[in-house]
């Protein structure tokens, strides 16, 4: 079993920055065949992929966040990060960390087996 716990959400004004963290525990190792991802969702809308990183630190981003967000991980601490800059009101949502075992780099949400509870990000104009 894998547990994922997100933190770092909050309320910021447009143009601001936030750094999200996701602590992984349980039967899990970043050095194994996991792809890790960040997703977000606004009530009433479909969940949207934000970014993904594989065990070799290859990364992939949604077009809407490319150049503003950076995904990274600390293998020793089993922690995933999402650095968000130049935040816009459209970035508002609940942000979820997820893990896909035995998968290559992917932004497809049904490839992810384990999910955290989410952390809220609110960007005001």
PDB file of N, CA and C in Angstrom, residues 29-36 53-58 73 75 103-105:
ATOM      1  N   UNK A  29       8.968   3.261  -3.385  1.00  0.00           N
ATOM      2  CA  UNK A  29      10.305   3.826  -3.518  1.00  0.00           C
ATOM      3  C   UNK A  29      10.363   4.605  -4.816  1.00  0.00           C
ATOM      4  N   UNK A  30      10.838   5.821  -4.745  1.00  0.00           N
ATOM      5  CA  UNK A  30      10.971   6.628  -5.953  1.00  0.00           C
ATOM      6  C   UNK A  30      11.967   6.033  -6.937  1.00  0.00           C
ATOM      7  N   UNK A  31      12.868   5.204  -6.450  1.00  0.00           N
ATOM      8  CA  UNK A  31      13.877   4.635  -7.336  1.00  0.00           C
ATOM      9  C   UNK A  31      13.336   3.438  -8.121  1.00  0.00           C
ATOM     10  N   UNK A  32      12.145   2.999  -7.792  1.00  0.00           N
ATOM     11  CA  UNK A  32      11.550   1.885  -8.524  1.00  0.00           C
ATOM     12  C   UNK A  32      10.740   2.436  -9.687  1.00  0.00           C
ATOM     13  N   UNK A  33       9.984   1.574 -10.298  1.00  0.00           N
ATOM     14  CA  UNK A  33       9.328   1.936 -11.558  1.00  0.00           C
ATOM     15  C   UNK A  33       8.041   2.724 -11.346  1.00  0.00           C
ATOM     16  N   UNK A  34       8.173   3.917 -10.779  1.00  0.00           N
ATOM     17  CA  UNK A  34       6.998   4.756 -10.587  1.00  0.00           C
ATOM     18  C   UNK A  34       7.098   6.004 -11.459  1.00  0.00           C
ATOM     19  N   UNK A  35       5.976   6.362 -12.013  1.00  0.00           N
ATOM     20  CA  UNK A  35       5.814   7.684 -12.590  1.00  0.00           C
ATOM     21  C   UNK A  35       4.962   8.465 -11.596  1.00  0.00           C
ATOM     22  N   UNK A  36       5.376   9.666 -11.248  1.00  0.00           N
ATOM     23  CA  UNK A  36       4.644  10.503 -10.309  1.00  0.00           C
ATOM     24  C   UNK A  36       4.041  11.681 -11.048  1.00  0.00           C
ATOM     25  N   UNK A  53       6.622  13.168 -13.704  1.00  0.00           N
ATOM     26  CA  UNK A  53       8.061  12.919 -13.684  1.00  0.00           C
ATOM     27  C   UNK A  53       8.287  11.430 -13.517  1.00  0.00           C
ATOM     28  N   UNK A  54       9.224  10.874 -14.271  1.00  0.00           N
ATOM     29  CA  UNK A  54       9.478   9.447 -14.134  1.00  0.00           C
ATOM     30  C   UNK A  54      10.707   9.209 -13.260  1.00  0.00           C
ATOM     31  N   UNK A  55      11.070   7.944 -13.117  1.00  0.00           N
ATOM     32  CA  UNK A  55      12.153   7.610 -12.173  1.00  0.00           C
ATOM     33  C   UNK A  55      13.507   8.122 -12.656  1.00  0.00           C
ATOM     34  N   UNK A  56      13.600   8.471 -13.961  1.00  0.00           N
ATOM     35  CA  UNK A  56      14.850   9.018 -14.506  1.00  0.00           C
ATOM     36  C   UNK A  56      14.824  10.552 -14.539  1.00  0.00           C
ATOM     37  N   UNK A  57      13.794  11.132 -13.928  1.00  0.00           N
ATOM     38  CA  UNK A  57      13.629  12.588 -13.866  1.00  0.00           C
ATOM     39  C   UNK A  57      13.274  13.215 -15.206  1.00  0.00           C
ATOM     40  N   UNK A  58      12.784  12.413 -16.131  1.00  0.00           N
ATOM     41  CA  UNK A  58      12.186  13.007 -17.327  1.00  0.00           C
ATOM     42  C   UNK A  58      10.864  13.625 -16.890  1.00  0.00           C
ATOM     43  N   UNK A  73      11.550  15.882  -7.663  1.00  0.00           N
ATOM     44  CA  UNK A  73      11.406  14.951  -6.554  1.00  0.00           C
ATOM     45  C   UNK A  73      12.713  14.763  -5.825  1.00  0.00           C
ATOM     46  N   UNK A  75      14.432  11.802  -4.087  1.00  0.00           N
ATOM     47  CA  UNK A  75      14.324  10.352  -3.906  1.00  0.00           C
ATOM     48  C   UNK A  75      14.626   9.929  -2.474  1.00  0.00           C
ATOM     49  N   UNK A 103       4.807   2.310 -15.006  1.00  0.00           N
ATOM     50  CA  UNK A 103       4.402   3.097 -16.166  1.00  0.00           C
ATOM     51  C   UNK A 103       5.530   4.023 -16.588  1.00  0.00           C
ATOM     52  N   UNK A 104       5.607   4.290 -17.879  1.00  0.00           N
ATOM     53  CA  UNK A 104       6.499   5.322 -18.351  1.00  0.00           C
ATOM     54  C   UNK A 104       5.867   6.673 -18.095  1.00  0.00           C
ATOM     55  N   UNK A 105       6.545   7.713 -18.534  1.00  0.00           N
ATOM     56  CA  UNK A 105       6.095   9.079 -18.309  1.00  0.00           C
ATOM     57  C   UNK A 105       4.712   9.281 -18.952  1.00  0.00           C
TER      58      UNK A 105
END
